[in-house]
PDB file of N, CA and C in Angstrom:
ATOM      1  N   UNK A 162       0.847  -1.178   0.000  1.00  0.00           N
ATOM      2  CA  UNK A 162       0.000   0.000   0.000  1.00  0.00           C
ATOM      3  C   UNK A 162       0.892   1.240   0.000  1.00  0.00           C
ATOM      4  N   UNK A 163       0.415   2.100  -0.600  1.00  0.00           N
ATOM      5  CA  UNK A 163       1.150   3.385  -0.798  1.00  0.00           C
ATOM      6  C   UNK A 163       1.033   4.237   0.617  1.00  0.00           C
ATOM      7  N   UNK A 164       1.980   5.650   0.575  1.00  0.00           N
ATOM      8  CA  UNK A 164       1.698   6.221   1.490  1.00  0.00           C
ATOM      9  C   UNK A 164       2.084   7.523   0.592  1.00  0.00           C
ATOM     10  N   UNK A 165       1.376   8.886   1.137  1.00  0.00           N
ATOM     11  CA  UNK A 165       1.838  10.069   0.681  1.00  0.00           C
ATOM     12  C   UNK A 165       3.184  10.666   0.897  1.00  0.00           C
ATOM     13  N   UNK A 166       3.274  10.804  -0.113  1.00  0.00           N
ATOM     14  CA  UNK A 166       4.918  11.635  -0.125  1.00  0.00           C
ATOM     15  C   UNK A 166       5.122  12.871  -0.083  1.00  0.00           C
ATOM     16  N   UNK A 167       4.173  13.978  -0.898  1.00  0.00           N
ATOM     17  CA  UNK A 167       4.723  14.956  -0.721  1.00  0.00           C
ATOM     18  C   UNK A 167       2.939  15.469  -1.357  1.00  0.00           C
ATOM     19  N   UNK A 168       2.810  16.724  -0.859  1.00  0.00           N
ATOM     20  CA  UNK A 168       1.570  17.680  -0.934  1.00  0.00           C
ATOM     21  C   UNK A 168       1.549  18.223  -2.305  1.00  0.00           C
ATOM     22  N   UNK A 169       0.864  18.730  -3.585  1.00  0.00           N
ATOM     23  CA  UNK A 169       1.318  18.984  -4.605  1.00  0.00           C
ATOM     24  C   UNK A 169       0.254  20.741  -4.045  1.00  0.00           C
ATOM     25  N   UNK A 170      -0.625  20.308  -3.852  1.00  0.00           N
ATOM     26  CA  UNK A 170      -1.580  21.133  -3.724  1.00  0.00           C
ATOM     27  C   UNK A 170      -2.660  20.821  -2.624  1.00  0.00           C
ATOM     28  N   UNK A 171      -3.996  21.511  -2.665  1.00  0.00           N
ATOM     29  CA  UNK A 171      -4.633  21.498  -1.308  1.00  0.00           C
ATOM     30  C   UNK A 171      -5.543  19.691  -1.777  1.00  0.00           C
ATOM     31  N   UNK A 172      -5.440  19.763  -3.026  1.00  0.00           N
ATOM     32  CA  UNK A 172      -6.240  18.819  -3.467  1.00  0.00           C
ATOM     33  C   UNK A 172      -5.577  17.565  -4.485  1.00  0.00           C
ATOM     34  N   UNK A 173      -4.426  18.003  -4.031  1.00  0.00           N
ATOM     35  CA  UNK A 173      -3.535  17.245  -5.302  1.00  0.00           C
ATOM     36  C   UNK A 173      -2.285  16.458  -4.232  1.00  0.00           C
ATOM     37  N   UNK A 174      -1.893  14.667  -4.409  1.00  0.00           N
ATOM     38  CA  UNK A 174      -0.967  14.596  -3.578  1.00  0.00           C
ATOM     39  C   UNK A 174      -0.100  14.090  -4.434  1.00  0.00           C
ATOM     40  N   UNK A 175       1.238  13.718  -4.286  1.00  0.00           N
ATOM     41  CA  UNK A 175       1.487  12.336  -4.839  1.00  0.00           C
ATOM     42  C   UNK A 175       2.256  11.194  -3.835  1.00  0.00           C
ATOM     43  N   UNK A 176       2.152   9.911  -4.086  1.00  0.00           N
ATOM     44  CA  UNK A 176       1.917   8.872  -3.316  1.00  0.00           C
ATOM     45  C   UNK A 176       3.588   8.424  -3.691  1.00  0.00           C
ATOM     46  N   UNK A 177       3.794   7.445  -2.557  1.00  0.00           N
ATOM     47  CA  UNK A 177       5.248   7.024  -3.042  1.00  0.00           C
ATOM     48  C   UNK A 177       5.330   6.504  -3.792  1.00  0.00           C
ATOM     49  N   UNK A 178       4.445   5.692  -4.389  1.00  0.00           N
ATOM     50  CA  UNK A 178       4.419   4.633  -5.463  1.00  0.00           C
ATOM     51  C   UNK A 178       4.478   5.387  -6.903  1.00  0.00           C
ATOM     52  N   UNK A 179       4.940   7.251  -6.674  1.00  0.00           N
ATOM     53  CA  UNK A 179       4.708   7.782  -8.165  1.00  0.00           C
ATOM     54  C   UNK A 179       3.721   8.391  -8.860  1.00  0.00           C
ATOM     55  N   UNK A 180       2.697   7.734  -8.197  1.00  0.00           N
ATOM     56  CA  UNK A 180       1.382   8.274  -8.891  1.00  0.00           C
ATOM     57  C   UNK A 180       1.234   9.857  -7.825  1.00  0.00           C
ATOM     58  N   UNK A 181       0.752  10.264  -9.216  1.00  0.00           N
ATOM     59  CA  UNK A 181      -0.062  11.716  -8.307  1.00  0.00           C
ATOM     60  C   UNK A 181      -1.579  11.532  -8.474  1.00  0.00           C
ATOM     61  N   UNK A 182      -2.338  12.240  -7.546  1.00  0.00           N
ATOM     62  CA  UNK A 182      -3.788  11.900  -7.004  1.00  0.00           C
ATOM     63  C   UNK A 182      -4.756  12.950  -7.204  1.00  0.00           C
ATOM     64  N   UNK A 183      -5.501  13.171  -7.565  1.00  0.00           N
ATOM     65  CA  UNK A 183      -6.695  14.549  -7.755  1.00  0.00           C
ATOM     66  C   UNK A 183      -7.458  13.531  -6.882  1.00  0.00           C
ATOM     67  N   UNK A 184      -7.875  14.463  -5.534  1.00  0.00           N
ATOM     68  CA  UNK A 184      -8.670  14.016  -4.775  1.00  0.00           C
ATOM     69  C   UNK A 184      -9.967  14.200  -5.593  1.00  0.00           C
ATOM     70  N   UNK A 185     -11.143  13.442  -5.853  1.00  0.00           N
ATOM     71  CA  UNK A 185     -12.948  13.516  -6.128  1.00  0.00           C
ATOM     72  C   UNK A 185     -13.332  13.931  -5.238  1.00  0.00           C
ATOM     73  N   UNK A 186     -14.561  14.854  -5.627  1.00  0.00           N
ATOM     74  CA  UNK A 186     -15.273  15.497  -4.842  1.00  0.00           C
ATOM     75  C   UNK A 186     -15.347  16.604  -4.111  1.00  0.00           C
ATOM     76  N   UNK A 187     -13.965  17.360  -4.509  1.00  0.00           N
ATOM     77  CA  UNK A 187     -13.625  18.382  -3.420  1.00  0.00           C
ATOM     78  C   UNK A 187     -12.852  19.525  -4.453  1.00  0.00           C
ATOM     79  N   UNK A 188     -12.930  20.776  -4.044  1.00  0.00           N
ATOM     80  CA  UNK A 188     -11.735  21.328  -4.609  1.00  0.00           C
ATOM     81  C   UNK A 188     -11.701  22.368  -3.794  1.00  0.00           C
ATOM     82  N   UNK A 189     -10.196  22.871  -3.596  1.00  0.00           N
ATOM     83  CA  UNK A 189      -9.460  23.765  -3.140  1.00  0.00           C
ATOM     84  C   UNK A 189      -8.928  25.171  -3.390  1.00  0.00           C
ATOM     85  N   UNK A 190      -9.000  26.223  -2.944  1.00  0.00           N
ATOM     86  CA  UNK A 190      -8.038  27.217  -3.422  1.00  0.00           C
ATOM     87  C   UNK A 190      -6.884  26.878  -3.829  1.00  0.00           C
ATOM     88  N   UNK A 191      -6.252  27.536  -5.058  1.00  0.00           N
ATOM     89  CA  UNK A 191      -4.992  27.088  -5.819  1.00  0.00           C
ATOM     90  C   UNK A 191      -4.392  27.736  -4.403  1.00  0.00           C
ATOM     91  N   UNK A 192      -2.997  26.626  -4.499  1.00  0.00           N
ATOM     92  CA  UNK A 192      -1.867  26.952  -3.008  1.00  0.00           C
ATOM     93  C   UNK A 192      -1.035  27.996  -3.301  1.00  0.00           C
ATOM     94  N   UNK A 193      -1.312  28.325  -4.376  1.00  0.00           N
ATOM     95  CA  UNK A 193      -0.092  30.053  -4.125  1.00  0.00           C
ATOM     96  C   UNK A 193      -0.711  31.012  -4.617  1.00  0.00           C
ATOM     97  N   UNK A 194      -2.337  31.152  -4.414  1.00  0.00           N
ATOM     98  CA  UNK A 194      -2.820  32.114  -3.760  1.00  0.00           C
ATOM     99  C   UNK A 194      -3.934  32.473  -3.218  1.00  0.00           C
ATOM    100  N   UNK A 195      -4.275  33.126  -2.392  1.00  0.00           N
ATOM    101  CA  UNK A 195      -5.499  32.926  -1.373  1.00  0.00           C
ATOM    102  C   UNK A 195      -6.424  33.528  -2.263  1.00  0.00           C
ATOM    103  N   UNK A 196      -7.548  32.989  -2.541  1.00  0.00           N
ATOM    104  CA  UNK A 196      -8.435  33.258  -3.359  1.00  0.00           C
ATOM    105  C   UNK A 196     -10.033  33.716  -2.100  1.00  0.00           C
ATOM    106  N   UNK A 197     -10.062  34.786  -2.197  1.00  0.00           N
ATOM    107  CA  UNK A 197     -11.009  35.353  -1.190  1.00  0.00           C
ATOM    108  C   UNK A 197     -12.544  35.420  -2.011  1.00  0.00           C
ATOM    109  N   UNK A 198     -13.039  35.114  -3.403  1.00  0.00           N
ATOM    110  CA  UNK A 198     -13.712  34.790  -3.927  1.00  0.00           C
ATOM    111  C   UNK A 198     -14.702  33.550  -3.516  1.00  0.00           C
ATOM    112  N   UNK A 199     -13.689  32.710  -2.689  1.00  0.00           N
ATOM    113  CA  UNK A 199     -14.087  31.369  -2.175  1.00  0.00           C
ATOM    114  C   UNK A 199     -14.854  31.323  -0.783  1.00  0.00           C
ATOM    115  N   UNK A 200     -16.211  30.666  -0.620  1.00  0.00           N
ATOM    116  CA  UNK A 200     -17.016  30.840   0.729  1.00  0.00           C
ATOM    117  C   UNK A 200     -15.952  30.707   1.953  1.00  0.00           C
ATOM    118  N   UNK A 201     -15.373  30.026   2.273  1.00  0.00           N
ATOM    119  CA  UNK A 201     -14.487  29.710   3.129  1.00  0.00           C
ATOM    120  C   UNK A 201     -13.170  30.549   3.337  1.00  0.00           C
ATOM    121  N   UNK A 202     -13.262  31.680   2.229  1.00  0.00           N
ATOM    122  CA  UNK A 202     -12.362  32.434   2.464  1.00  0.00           C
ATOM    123  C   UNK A 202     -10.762  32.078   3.099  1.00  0.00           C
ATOM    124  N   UNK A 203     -10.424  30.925   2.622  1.00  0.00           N
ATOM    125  CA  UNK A 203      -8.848  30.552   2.846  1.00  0.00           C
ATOM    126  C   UNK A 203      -8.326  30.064   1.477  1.00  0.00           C
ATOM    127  N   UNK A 204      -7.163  30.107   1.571  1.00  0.00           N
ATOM    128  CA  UNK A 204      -5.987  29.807   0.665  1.00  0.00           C
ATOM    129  C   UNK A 204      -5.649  28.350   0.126  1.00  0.00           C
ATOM    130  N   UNK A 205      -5.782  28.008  -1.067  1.00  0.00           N
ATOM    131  CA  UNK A 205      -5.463  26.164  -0.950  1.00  0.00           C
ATOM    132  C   UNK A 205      -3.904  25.809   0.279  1.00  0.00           C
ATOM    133  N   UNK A 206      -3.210  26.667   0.923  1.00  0.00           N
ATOM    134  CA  UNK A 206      -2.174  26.585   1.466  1.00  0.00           C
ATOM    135  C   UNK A 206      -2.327  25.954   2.732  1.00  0.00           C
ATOM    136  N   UNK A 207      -3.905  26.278   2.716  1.00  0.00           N
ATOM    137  CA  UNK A 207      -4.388  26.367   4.374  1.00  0.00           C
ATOM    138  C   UNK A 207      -4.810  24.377   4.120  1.00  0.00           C
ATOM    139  N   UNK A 208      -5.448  23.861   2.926  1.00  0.00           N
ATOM    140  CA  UNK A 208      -5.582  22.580   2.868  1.00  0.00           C
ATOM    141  C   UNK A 208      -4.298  21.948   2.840  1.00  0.00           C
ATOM    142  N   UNK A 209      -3.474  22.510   2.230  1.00  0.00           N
ATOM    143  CA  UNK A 209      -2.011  21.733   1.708  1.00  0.00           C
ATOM    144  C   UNK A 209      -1.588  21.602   3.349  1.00  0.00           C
ATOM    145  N   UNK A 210      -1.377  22.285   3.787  1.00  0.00           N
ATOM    146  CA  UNK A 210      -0.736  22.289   5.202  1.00  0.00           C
ATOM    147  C   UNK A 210      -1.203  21.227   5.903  1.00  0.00           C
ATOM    148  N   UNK A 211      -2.698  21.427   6.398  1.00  0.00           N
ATOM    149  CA  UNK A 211      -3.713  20.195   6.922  1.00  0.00           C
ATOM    150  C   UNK A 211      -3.245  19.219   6.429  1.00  0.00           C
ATOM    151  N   UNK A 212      -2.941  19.035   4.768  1.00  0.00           N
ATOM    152  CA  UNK A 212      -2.826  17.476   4.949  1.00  0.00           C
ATOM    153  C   UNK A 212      -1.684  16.990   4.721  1.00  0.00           C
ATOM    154  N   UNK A 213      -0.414  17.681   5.120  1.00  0.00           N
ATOM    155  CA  UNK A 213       0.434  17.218   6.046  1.00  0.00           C
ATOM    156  C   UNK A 213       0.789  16.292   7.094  1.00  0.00           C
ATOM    157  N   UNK A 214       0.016  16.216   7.561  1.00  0.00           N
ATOM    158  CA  UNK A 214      -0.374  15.668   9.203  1.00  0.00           C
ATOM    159  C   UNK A 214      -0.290  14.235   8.595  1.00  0.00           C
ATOM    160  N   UNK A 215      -0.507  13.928   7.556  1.00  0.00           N
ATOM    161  CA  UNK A 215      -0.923  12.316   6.608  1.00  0.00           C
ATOM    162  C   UNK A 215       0.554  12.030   5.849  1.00  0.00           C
ATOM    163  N   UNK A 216       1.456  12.845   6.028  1.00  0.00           N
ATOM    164  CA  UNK A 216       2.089  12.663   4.964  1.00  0.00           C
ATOM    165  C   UNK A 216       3.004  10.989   5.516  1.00  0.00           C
ATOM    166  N   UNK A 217       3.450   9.948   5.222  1.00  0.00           N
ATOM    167  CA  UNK A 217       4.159   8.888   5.314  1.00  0.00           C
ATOM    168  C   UNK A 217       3.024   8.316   6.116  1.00  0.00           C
ATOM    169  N   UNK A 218       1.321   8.243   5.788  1.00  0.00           N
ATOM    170  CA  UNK A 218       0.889   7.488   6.328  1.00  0.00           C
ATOM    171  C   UNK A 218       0.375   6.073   5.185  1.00  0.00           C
ATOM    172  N   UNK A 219      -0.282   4.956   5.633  1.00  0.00           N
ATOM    173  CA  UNK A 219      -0.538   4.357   4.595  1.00  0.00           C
ATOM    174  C   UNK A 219      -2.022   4.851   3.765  1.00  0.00           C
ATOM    175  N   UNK A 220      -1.984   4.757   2.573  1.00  0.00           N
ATOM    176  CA  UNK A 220      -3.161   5.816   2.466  1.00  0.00           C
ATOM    177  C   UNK A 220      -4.274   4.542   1.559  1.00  0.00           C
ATOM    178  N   UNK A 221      -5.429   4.753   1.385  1.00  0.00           N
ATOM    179  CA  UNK A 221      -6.036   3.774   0.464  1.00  0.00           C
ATOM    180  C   UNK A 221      -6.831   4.440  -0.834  1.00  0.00           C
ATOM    181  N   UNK A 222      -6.574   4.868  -1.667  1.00  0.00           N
ATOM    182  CA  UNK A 222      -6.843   5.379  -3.167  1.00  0.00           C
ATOM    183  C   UNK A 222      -7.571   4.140  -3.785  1.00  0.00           C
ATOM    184  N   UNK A 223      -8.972   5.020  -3.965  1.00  0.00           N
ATOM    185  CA  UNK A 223      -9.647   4.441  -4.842  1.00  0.00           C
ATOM    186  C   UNK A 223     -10.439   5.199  -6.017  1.00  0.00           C
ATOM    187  N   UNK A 224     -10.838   4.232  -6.612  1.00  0.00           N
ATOM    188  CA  UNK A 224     -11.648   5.152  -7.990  1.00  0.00           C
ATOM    189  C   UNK A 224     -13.272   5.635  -7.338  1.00  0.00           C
ATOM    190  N   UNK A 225     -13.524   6.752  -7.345  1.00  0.00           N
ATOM    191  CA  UNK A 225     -15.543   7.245  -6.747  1.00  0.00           C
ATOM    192  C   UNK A 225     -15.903   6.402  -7.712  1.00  0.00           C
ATOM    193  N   UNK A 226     -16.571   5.661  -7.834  1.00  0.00           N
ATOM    194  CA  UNK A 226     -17.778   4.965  -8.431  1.00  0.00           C
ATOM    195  C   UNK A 226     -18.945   5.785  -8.576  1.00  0.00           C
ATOM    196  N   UNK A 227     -19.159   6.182  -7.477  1.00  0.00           N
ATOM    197  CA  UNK A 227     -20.311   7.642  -7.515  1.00  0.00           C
ATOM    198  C   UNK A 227     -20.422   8.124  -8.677  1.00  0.00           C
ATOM    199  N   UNK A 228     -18.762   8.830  -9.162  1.00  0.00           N
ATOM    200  CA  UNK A 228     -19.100   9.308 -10.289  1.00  0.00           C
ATOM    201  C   UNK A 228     -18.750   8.653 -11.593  1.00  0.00           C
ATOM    202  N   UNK A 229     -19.572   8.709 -12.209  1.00  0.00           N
ATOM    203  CA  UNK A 229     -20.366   8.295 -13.726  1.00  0.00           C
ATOM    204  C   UNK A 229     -18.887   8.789 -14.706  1.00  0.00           C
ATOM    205  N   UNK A 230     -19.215  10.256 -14.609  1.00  0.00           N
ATOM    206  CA  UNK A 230     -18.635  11.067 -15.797  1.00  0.00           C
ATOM    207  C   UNK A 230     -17.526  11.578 -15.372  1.00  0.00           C
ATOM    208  N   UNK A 231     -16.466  11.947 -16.137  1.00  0.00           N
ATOM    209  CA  UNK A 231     -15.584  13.091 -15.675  1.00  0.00           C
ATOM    210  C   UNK A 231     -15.132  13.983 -16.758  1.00  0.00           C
ATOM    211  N   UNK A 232     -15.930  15.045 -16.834  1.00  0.00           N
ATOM    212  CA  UNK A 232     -15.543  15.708 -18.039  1.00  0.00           C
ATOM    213  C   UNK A 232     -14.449  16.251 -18.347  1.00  0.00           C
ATOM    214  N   UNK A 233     -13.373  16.527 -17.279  1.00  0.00           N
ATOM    215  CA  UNK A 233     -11.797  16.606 -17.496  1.00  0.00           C
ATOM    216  C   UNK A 233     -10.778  15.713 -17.321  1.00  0.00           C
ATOM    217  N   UNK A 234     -11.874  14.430 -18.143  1.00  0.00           N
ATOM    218  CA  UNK A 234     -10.425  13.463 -17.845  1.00  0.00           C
ATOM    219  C   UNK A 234     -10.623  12.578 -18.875  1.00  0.00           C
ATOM    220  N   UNK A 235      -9.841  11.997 -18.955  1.00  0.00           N
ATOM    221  CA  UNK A 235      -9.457  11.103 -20.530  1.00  0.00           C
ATOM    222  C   UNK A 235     -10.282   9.676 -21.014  1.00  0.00           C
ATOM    223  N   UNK A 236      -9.775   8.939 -21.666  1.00  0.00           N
ATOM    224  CA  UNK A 236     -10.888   8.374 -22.214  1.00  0.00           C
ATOM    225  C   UNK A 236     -11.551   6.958 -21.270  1.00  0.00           C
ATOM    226  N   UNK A 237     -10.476   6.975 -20.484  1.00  0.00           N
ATOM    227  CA  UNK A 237     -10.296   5.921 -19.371  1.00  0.00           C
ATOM    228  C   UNK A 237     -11.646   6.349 -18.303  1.00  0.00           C
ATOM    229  N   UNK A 238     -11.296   7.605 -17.636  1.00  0.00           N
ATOM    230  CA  UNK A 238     -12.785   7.995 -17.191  1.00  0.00           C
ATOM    231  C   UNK A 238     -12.104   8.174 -15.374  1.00  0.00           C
ATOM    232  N   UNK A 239     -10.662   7.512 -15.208  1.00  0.00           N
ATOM    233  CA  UNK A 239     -10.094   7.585 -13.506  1.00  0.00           C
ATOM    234  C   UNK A 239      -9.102   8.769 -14.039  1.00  0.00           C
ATOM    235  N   UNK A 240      -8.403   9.576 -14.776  1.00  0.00           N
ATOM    236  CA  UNK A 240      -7.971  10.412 -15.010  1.00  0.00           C
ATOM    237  C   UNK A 240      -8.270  11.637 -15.906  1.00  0.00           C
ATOM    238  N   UNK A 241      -7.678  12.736 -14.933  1.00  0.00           N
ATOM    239  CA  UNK A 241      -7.735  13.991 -15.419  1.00  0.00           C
ATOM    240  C   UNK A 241      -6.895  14.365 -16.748  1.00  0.00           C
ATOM    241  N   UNK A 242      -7.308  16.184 -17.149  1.00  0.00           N
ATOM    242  CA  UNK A 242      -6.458  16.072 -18.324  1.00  0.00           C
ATOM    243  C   UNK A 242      -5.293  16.443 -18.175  1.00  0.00           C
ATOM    244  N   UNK A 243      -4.647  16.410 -16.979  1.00  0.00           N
ATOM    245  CA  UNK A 243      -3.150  16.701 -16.233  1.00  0.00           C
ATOM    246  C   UNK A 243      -2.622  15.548 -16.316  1.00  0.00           C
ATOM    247  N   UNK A 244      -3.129  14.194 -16.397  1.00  0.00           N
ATOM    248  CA  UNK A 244      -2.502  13.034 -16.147  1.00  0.00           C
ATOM    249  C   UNK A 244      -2.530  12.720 -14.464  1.00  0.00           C
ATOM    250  N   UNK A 245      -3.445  13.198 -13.521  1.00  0.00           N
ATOM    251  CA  UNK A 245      -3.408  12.506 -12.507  1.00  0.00           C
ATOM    252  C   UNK A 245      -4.603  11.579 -12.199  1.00  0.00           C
ATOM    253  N   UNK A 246      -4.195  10.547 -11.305  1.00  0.00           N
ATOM    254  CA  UNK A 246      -5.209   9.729 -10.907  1.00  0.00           C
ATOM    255  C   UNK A 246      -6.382  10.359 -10.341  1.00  0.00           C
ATOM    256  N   UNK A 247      -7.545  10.157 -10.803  1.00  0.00           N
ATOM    257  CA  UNK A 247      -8.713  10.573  -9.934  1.00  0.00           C
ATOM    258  C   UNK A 247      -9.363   9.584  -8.823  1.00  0.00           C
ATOM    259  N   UNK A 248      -9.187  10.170  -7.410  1.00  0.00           N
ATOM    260  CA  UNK A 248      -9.246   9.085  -6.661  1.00  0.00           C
ATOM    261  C   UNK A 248     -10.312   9.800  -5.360  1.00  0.00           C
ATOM    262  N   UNK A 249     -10.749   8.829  -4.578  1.00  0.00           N
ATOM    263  CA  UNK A 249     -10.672   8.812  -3.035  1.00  0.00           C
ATOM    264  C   UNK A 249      -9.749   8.510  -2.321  1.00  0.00           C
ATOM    265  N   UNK A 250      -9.760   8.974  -1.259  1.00  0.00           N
ATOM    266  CA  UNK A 250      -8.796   8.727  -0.265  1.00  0.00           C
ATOM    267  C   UNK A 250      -8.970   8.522   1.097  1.00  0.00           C
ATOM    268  N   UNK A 251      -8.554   7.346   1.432  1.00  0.00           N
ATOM    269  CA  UNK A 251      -9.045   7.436   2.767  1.00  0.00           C
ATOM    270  C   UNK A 251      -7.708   6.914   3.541  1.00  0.00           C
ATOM    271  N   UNK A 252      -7.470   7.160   4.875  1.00  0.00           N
ATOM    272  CA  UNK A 252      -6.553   6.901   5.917  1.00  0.00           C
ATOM    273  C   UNK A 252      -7.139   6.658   7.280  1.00  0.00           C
ATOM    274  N   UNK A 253      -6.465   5.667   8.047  1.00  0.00           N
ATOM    275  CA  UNK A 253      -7.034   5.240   8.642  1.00  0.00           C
ATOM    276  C   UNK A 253      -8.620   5.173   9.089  1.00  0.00           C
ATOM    277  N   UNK A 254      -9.086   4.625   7.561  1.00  0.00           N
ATOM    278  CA  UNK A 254     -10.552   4.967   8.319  1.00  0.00           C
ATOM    279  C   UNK A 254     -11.290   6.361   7.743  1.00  0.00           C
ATOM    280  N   UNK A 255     -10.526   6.971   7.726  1.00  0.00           N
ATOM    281  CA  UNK A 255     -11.201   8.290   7.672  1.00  0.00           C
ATOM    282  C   UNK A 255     -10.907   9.289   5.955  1.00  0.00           C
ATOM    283  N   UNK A 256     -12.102   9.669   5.256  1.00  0.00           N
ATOM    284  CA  UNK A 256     -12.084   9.600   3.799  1.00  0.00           C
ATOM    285  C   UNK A 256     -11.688  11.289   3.848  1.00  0.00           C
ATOM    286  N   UNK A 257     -10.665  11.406   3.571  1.00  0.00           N
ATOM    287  CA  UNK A 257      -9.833  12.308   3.464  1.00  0.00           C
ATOM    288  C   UNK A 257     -10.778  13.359   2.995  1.00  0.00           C
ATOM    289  N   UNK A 258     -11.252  13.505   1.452  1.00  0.00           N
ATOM    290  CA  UNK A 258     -12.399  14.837   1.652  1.00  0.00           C
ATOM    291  C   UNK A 258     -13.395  15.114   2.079  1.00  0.00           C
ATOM    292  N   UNK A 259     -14.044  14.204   3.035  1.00  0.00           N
ATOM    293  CA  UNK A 259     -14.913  14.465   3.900  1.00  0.00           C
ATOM    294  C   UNK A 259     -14.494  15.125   5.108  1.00  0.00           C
ATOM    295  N   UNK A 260     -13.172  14.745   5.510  1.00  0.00           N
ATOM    296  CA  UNK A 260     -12.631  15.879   6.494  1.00  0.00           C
ATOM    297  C   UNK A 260     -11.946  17.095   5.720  1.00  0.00           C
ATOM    298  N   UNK A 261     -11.919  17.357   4.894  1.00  0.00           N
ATOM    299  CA  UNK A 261     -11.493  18.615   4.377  1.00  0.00           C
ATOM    300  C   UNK A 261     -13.117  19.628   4.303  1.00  0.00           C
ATOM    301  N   UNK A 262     -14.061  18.816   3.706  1.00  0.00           N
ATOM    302  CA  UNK A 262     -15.221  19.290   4.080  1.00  0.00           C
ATOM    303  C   UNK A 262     -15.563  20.249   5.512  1.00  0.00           C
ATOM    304  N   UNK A 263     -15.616  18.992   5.983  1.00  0.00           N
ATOM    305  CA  UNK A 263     -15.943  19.503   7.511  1.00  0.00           C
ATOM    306  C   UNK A 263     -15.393  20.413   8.282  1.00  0.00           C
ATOM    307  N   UNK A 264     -13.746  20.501   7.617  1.00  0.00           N
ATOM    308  CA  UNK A 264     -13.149  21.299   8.322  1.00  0.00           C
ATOM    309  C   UNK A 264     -13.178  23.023   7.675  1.00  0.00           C
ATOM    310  N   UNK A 265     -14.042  22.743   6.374  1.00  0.00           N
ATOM    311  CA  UNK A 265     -14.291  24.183   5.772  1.00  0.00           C
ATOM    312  C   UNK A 265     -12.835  24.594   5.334  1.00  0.00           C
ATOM    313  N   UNK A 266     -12.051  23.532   4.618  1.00  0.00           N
ATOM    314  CA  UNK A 266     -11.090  23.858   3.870  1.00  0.00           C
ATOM    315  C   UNK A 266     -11.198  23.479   2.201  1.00  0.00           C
ATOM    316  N   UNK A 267     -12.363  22.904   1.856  1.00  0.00           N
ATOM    317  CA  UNK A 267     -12.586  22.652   0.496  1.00  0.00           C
ATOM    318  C   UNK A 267     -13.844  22.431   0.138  1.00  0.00           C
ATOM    319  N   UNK A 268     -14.013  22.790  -0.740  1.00  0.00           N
ATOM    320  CA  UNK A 268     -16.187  22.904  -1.464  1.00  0.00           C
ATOM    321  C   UNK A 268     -15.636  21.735  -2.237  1.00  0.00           C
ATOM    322  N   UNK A 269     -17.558  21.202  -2.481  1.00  0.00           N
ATOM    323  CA  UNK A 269     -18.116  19.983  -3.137  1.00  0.00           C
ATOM    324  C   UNK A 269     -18.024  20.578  -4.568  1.00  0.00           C
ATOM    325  N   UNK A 270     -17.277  19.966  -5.080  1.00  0.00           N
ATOM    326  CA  UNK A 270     -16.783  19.933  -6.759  1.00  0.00           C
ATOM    327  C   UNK A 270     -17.181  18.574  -7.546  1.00  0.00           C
ATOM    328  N   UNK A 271     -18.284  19.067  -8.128  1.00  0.00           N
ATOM    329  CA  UNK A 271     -18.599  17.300  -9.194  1.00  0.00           C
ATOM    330  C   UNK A 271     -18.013  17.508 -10.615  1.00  0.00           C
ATOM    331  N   UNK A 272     -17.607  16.619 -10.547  1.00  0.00           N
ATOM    332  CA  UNK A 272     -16.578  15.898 -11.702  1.00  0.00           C
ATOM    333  C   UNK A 272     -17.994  15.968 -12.734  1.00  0.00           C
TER     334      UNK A 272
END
């Protein structure tokens, strides 16, 4: 099982195994700059930081099934048009953008 390596963004990780991750379901202020446009009025810097706290943990990436469609991602339907994995995430237990939710560091973004 993989674990996170390094933060790319508030919504973006990549895993040791190489792959980089577009968290589903969520999106973030871009991390270099605070976008005050956004209800939550914080910075993707303020998510990137938070999920820190995870970084060298074991993480479990999966594909949302939820969603059907992804209109920015390729013909496969689990990737974006950046080339990252579109995933869930969960750690111990706990599904990573549902606590970004809660914690009012990222809005519900459908793919």
């Amino acid at each position: 099982m993989a674990s996170i390596k390094k933060i790319i963004d508030g919504d973006t990780v990549q895993l040791t195994d190489g792959s980089v991750v577009r968290m589903t379901g969520v999106d973030t202020p871009e991390s270099a700059i605070q976008d005050l446009s956004r209800p939550n009025k914080v910075g993707g810097w303020a998510s990137a930081y938070y999920l820190k706290r995870w970084i060298g943990s074991s993480i479990g990436a999966t594909i949302d099934v939820a969603t059907n469609s992804f209109p920015l991602s390729d013909r496969r339907g689990d990737r974006d048009v950046y080339g990252r994995d579109l995933r869930r995430l969960t750690v111990s237990g706990t599904v990573v953008e549902e606590d970004l939710l809660s914690e009012g560091l990222a809005s519900l973004y459908d793919f």
